[in-house]
CSV table of C-alpha atoms in Angstrom, one decimal:
chain,number,residue,atom,x,y,z
A,1,MET,CA,18.2,-30.5,-43.0
A,2,ASN,CA,14.8,-29.2,-41.8
A,3,GLU,CA,12.2,-29.0,-44.6
A,4,LYS,CA,10.8,-25.5,-45.4
A,5,ILE,CA,7.7,-24.2,-47.1
A,6,VAL,CA,7.0,-20.8,-48.5
A,7,PHE,CA,3.4,-19.5,-49.1
A,8,PHE,CA,2.5,-16.8,-51.5
A,9,ASP,CA,-0.5,-14.6,-51.7
A,10,ILE,CA,-1.6,-13.8,-55.3
A,11,ASP,CA,-2.9,-10.3,-55.9
A,12,GLY,CA,-0.4,-7.6,-55.0
A,13,THR,CA,2.2,-10.3,-54.1
A,14,LEU,CA,2.8,-12.8,-56.9
A,15,LEU,CA,0.9,-10.6,-59.4
A,16,THR,CA,1.1,-6.8,-60.0
A,17,GLU,CA,-2.0,-4.7,-60.1
A,18,GLU,CA,-2.1,-5.4,-63.9
A,19,LYS,CA,-2.1,-9.1,-63.0
A,20,VAL,CA,1.4,-9.7,-64.4
A,21,LEU,CA,3.7,-12.3,-63.0
A,22,PRO,CA,7.2,-10.8,-62.8
A,23,GLU,CA,10.1,-12.7,-64.2
A,24,SER,CA,12.0,-12.3,-61.0
A,25,THR,CA,9.1,-14.0,-59.1
A,26,LYS,CA,9.1,-16.9,-61.6
A,27,LYS,CA,12.9,-17.3,-61.1
A,28,ALA,CA,12.5,-17.1,-57.3
A,29,VAL,CA,9.9,-19.9,-57.2
A,30,ARG,CA,11.9,-22.1,-59.5
A,31,MET,CA,15.0,-21.6,-57.4
A,32,LEU,CA,13.1,-22.6,-54.2
A,33,GLN,CA,11.8,-25.7,-55.9
A,34,GLU,CA,15.3,-26.7,-57.1
A,35,LYS,CA,16.5,-26.4,-53.5
A,36,GLY,CA,13.8,-28.8,-52.4
A,37,ILE,CA,11.7,-26.2,-50.6
A,38,TYR,CA,7.9,-26.6,-50.8
A,39,THR,CA,6.1,-23.8,-52.5
A,40,ALA,CA,2.4,-23.1,-52.1
A,41,ILE,CA,-0.3,-20.5,-52.8
A,42,ALA,CA,-2.3,-18.8,-50.0
A,43,THR,CA,-5.2,-16.8,-51.5
A,44,GLY,CA,-8.7,-15.5,-51.1
A,45,ARG,CA,-9.4,-16.7,-54.6
A,46,SER,CA,-11.2,-19.9,-55.6
A,47,PRO,CA,-9.0,-22.4,-57.4
A,48,GLN,CA,-10.5,-21.9,-60.8
A,49,MET,CA,-9.4,-18.3,-60.5
A,50,PHE,CA,-5.7,-19.1,-60.4
A,51,GLU,CA,-5.2,-22.3,-62.4
A,52,TRP,CA,-3.0,-20.5,-64.8
A,53,ILE,CA,-0.7,-19.4,-62.0
A,54,LEU,CA,-0.4,-23.0,-60.7
A,55,GLU,CA,0.6,-24.1,-64.2
A,56,GLU,CA,3.0,-21.2,-64.8
A,57,LEU,CA,4.8,-21.8,-61.5
A,58,HIS,CA,4.6,-25.6,-61.3
A,59,ILE,CA,2.8,-25.4,-58.0
A,60,ASP,CA,0.2,-28.1,-56.9
A,61,SER,CA,-0.4,-27.1,-53.3
A,62,TYR,CA,-2.6,-24.3,-52.2
A,63,VAL,CA,-4.6,-22.7,-49.4
A,64,SER,CA,-7.6,-21.2,-51.3
A,65,ILE,CA,-10.8,-19.2,-50.5
A,66,ASN,CA,-9.1,-17.7,-47.4
A,67,GLY,CA,-8.3,-21.0,-45.8
A,68,GLN,CA,-11.6,-22.7,-46.5
A,69,TYR,CA,-10.3,-25.2,-49.1
A,70,VAL,CA,-6.8,-26.7,-49.0
A,71,VAL,CA,-5.0,-28.9,-51.5
A,72,PHE,CA,-1.6,-30.5,-51.0
A,73,GLU,CA,0.2,-32.0,-54.0
A,74,GLY,CA,-3.1,-32.1,-56.0
A,75,LYS,CA,-5.2,-33.7,-53.3
A,76,GLU,CA,-7.9,-32.1,-51.1
A,77,ILE,CA,-6.9,-32.2,-47.4
A,78,TYR,CA,-9.4,-29.8,-45.9
A,79,SER,CA,-12.6,-28.1,-46.7
A,80,ASN,CA,-15.0,-26.0,-44.5
A,81,PRO,CA,-18.3,-25.2,-46.2
A,82,MET,CA,-20.5,-22.4,-44.9
A,83,ASP,CA,-23.8,-23.2,-43.2
A,84,LEU,CA,-26.8,-23.3,-45.5
A,85,SER,CA,-29.1,-21.4,-43.1
A,86,LEU,CA,-26.5,-18.6,-42.9
A,87,LEU,CA,-26.3,-18.4,-46.7
A,88,ASN,CA,-30.1,-18.2,-46.8
A,89,ASP,CA,-30.2,-15.3,-44.4
A,90,LEU,CA,-27.3,-13.5,-46.1
A,91,THR,CA,-29.0,-13.9,-49.5
A,92,SER,CA,-32.3,-12.6,-48.2
A,93,MET,CA,-30.8,-9.5,-46.8
A,94,VAL,CA,-28.6,-8.9,-49.9
A,95,GLU,CA,-31.6,-9.2,-52.2
A,96,SER,CA,-33.9,-7.0,-50.0
A,97,ASN,CA,-31.1,-4.3,-50.1
A,98,GLY,CA,-30.7,-4.5,-53.9
A,99,HIS,CA,-27.1,-5.6,-53.6
A,100,ALA,CA,-25.4,-8.7,-55.1
A,101,ILE,CA,-23.7,-11.7,-53.7
A,102,ALA,CA,-21.4,-14.4,-55.2
A,103,TYR,CA,-21.1,-17.9,-54.0
A,104,CYS,CA,-17.6,-19.4,-54.0
A,105,HIS,CA,-17.3,-23.2,-54.5
A,106,ASP,CA,-14.0,-24.9,-54.9
A,107,HIS,CA,-14.4,-25.0,-58.7
A,108,HIS,CA,-17.2,-22.6,-59.5
A,109,ILE,CA,-18.4,-19.1,-58.7
A,110,THR,CA,-22.0,-17.9,-59.3
A,111,VAL,CA,-23.7,-14.6,-58.6
A,112,ASN,CA,-27.3,-13.9,-57.9
A,113,GLU,CA,-27.7,-10.9,-60.2
A,114,GLU,CA,-27.2,-10.3,-63.9
A,115,ASN,CA,-25.0,-7.3,-65.1
A,116,HIS,CA,-24.7,-5.8,-61.6
A,117,PRO,CA,-22.2,-2.8,-62.0
A,118,LEU,CA,-20.4,-3.5,-58.7
A,119,VAL,CA,-19.9,-7.2,-59.6
A,120,LEU,CA,-18.5,-6.1,-62.9
A,121,SER,CA,-16.1,-3.6,-61.6
A,122,SER,CA,-14.8,-5.8,-58.8
A,123,TYR,CA,-14.1,-8.9,-61.0
A,124,ASN,CA,-12.7,-6.7,-63.8
A,125,SER,CA,-10.1,-5.6,-61.3
A,126,LEU,CA,-9.0,-9.3,-61.1
A,127,LYS,CA,-9.3,-9.6,-64.9
A,128,ILE,CA,-12.0,-12.3,-64.3
A,129,ASN,CA,-15.2,-12.7,-66.4
A,130,TYR,CA,-18.6,-12.0,-65.0
A,131,PRO,CA,-19.6,-15.3,-63.3
A,132,PRO,CA,-22.7,-17.4,-64.3
A,133,VAL,CA,-25.9,-16.3,-62.7
A,134,SER,CA,-27.8,-18.6,-60.4
A,135,ARG,CA,-30.0,-18.0,-57.3
A,136,GLU,CA,-30.1,-21.7,-56.5
A,137,PHE,CA,-26.4,-22.7,-56.7
A,138,TYR,CA,-25.7,-22.3,-53.0
A,139,LYS,CA,-28.6,-24.6,-52.1
A,140,GLN,CA,-27.2,-27.4,-54.3
A,141,THR,CA,-23.5,-27.6,-53.5
A,142,SER,CA,-20.9,-26.6,-51.0
A,143,VAL,CA,-20.1,-22.9,-50.7
A,144,PHE,CA,-17.0,-21.9,-48.9
A,145,GLN,CA,-17.1,-18.1,-49.1
A,146,GLY,CA,-19.4,-15.3,-50.2
A,147,HIS,CA,-18.5,-12.1,-52.0
A,148,LEU,CA,-20.8,-9.2,-51.0
A,149,PHE,CA,-21.0,-6.3,-53.5
A,150,CYS,CA,-22.1,-3.0,-52.0
A,151,GLN,CA,-20.8,0.5,-51.3
A,152,PRO,CA,-18.4,1.0,-48.3
A,153,GLN,CA,-20.9,2.9,-46.3
A,154,GLU,CA,-23.4,0.0,-46.7
A,155,GLU,CA,-21.2,-2.7,-45.2
A,156,GLU,CA,-21.9,-1.9,-41.5
A,157,THR,CA,-25.5,-3.1,-41.6
A,158,TYR,CA,-24.2,-6.6,-42.6
A,159,ILE,CA,-21.5,-6.6,-39.9
A,160,GLN,CA,-24.1,-5.8,-37.2
A,161,ARG,CA,-26.6,-8.4,-38.6
A,162,PHE,CA,-24.1,-11.2,-38.9
A,163,PRO,CA,-21.7,-11.2,-36.0
A,164,GLU,CA,-20.8,-14.8,-36.7
A,165,CYS,CA,-19.1,-13.8,-39.9
A,166,SER,CA,-15.9,-11.9,-40.8
A,167,PHE,CA,-16.2,-9.3,-43.5
A,168,ILE,CA,-12.9,-8.5,-45.3
A,169,ARG,CA,-12.9,-5.9,-48.0
A,170,TRP,CA,-10.7,-6.6,-51.1
A,171,HIS,CA,-12.1,-4.0,-53.5
A,172,GLU,CA,-13.9,-0.7,-53.1
A,173,HIS,CA,-17.1,-2.5,-53.9
A,174,ALA,CA,-16.4,-6.1,-52.8
A,175,ILE,CA,-16.1,-7.9,-49.5
A,176,ASP,CA,-15.2,-11.5,-48.6
A,177,ILE,CA,-17.7,-13.1,-46.2
A,178,LEU,CA,-16.3,-16.0,-44.1
A,179,PRO,CA,-17.4,-17.8,-40.9
A,180,LYS,CA,-15.7,-16.0,-37.9
A,181,GLY,CA,-12.3,-17.4,-37.0
A,182,CYS,CA,-11.6,-18.7,-40.5
A,183,SER,CA,-8.5,-17.4,-42.3
A,184,LYS,CA,-5.5,-18.4,-44.4
A,185,ALA,CA,-3.7,-19.2,-41.2
A,186,ILE,CA,-6.1,-22.0,-40.4
A,187,GLY,CA,-5.6,-23.5,-43.9
A,188,ILE,CA,-1.8,-23.2,-43.6
A,189,GLY,CA,-1.9,-25.1,-40.3
A,190,LYS,CA,-3.8,-27.9,-41.9
A,191,MET,CA,-1.2,-28.2,-44.6
A,192,LEU,CA,1.7,-28.1,-42.1
A,193,ASP,CA,0.1,-30.9,-40.1
A,194,VAL,CA,0.0,-33.1,-43.3
A,195,ILE,CA,3.5,-32.4,-44.4
A,196,GLY,CA,5.0,-32.4,-40.9
A,197,ILE,CA,6.8,-29.1,-41.2
A,198,SER,CA,7.3,-27.0,-38.1
A,199,ASN,CA,5.8,-23.5,-37.9
A,200,GLU,CA,9.3,-22.0,-37.6
A,201,ASN,CA,10.2,-23.4,-41.0
A,202,CYS,CA,7.1,-21.8,-42.6
A,203,TYR,CA,7.3,-18.5,-44.5
A,204,ALA,CA,4.6,-16.4,-46.1
A,205,PHE,CA,4.4,-13.4,-48.4
A,206,GLY,CA,1.3,-11.1,-48.4
A,207,ASP,CA,0.1,-7.6,-48.8
A,208,GLY,CA,-3.6,-7.4,-47.9
A,209,LEU,CA,-6.1,-7.3,-45.1
A,210,ASN,CA,-6.8,-11.0,-45.5
A,211,ASP,CA,-3.1,-11.8,-44.9
A,212,LEU,CA,-2.9,-10.5,-41.4
A,213,GLU,CA,-3.5,-13.8,-39.6
A,214,MET,CA,-1.2,-15.6,-42.0
A,215,LEU,CA,1.7,-13.1,-41.5
A,216,THR,CA,1.5,-13.3,-37.7
A,217,SER,CA,1.0,-17.1,-37.5
A,218,VAL,CA,3.9,-18.4,-39.6
A,219,GLY,CA,7.5,-18.5,-38.6
A,220,ILE,CA,8.4,-15.5,-40.6
A,221,GLY,CA,5.8,-13.3,-42.3
A,222,ILE,CA,7.0,-11.0,-45.1
A,223,ALA,CA,4.9,-8.0,-46.3
A,224,MET,CA,5.4,-6.6,-49.7
A,225,GLY,CA,6.5,-3.0,-50.1
A,226,ASN,CA,3.1,-2.2,-51.6
A,227,ALA,CA,1.2,-3.8,-48.7
A,228,VAL,CA,-1.5,-2.1,-46.7
A,229,PRO,CA,-0.2,-0.6,-43.4
A,230,GLU,CA,-1.9,-3.3,-41.3
A,231,ALA,CA,0.0,-6.0,-43.2
A,232,LYS,CA,3.3,-4.2,-42.8
A,233,ALA,CA,2.6,-3.9,-39.0
A,234,ALA,CA,1.9,-7.6,-38.8
A,235,ALA,CA,5.0,-8.8,-40.7
A,236,ASP,CA,8.4,-9.7,-39.4
A,237,LEU,CA,10.0,-8.3,-42.6
A,238,ILE,CA,9.0,-5.8,-45.2
A,239,THR,CA,10.5,-6.4,-48.7
A,240,THR,CA,10.3,-4.3,-51.8
A,241,SER,CA,7.0,-4.0,-53.8
A,242,CYS,CA,5.7,-6.6,-56.3
A,243,TYR,CA,7.0,-4.1,-59.0
A,244,GLU,CA,10.5,-4.2,-57.6
A,245,ASP,CA,11.3,-7.9,-57.3
A,246,GLY,CA,9.8,-8.0,-53.8
A,247,ILE,CA,9.6,-11.8,-53.5
A,248,PHE,CA,13.1,-12.4,-54.9
A,249,ASN,CA,14.6,-9.7,-52.7
A,250,GLY,CA,12.7,-10.9,-49.6
A,251,LEU,CA,14.0,-14.5,-50.0
A,252,LYS,CA,17.5,-13.1,-50.5
A,253,GLU,CA,17.3,-11.0,-47.4
A,254,LEU,CA,16.2,-14.1,-45.4
A,255,GLY,CA,19.1,-16.0,-46.7
A,256,ILE,CA,16.9,-18.6,-48.4
A,257,LEU,CA,18.1,-17.6,-51.8
A,258,VAL,CA,21.6,-16.4,-52.5
């Protein structure tokens, strides 16, 4: 039998808006594992932001930081740090504009400003504490992604200034900053190469703007019922929402679970 793997986004897919992991989702993941199907996370979050989910679901493989840092069965298999000169330029512009930026390492996040209201509201939405403050962190270690905190109307100046980057909004006041061309799909490809699973036997569930490449690149992409319109348009299948057993129902509709 051909081996299969299923990737799951976290926010709005595995977790509800209240950051609750539904019982039906726990059951679905457990049933996949009992059938010998690989299960993995694919998220924009840094690993330390979802350790509890890995433990709860007994998962040890993940594509994190929007494809920038990939682990298979507990071992790092791919990492793609951002260029230091780019981070210097980003930081200079952010600070001159009075905005804030966070630096995402594989096991740490720091932010350049204390008690910034947009940082607070953005991370509160994920139920994550305000990160430690450091203006030197990005100069001393690998940074895989930035989080820019600004008003929606202020984003365009950064897009124009840094065409070599992708800017993906995940909150009213927060944007992922990645090198252009990087995505969850790249990280998934790295993992498939290591395992030796064909793309046609790869499935992915997602709901957000940072899931578009993933949903179109895998064998079958499944959008949650609560997904943004762009994700639904990119998917092969639309399941019910994360509040309505969407993962379990999607796997049943595909015939993977019965």
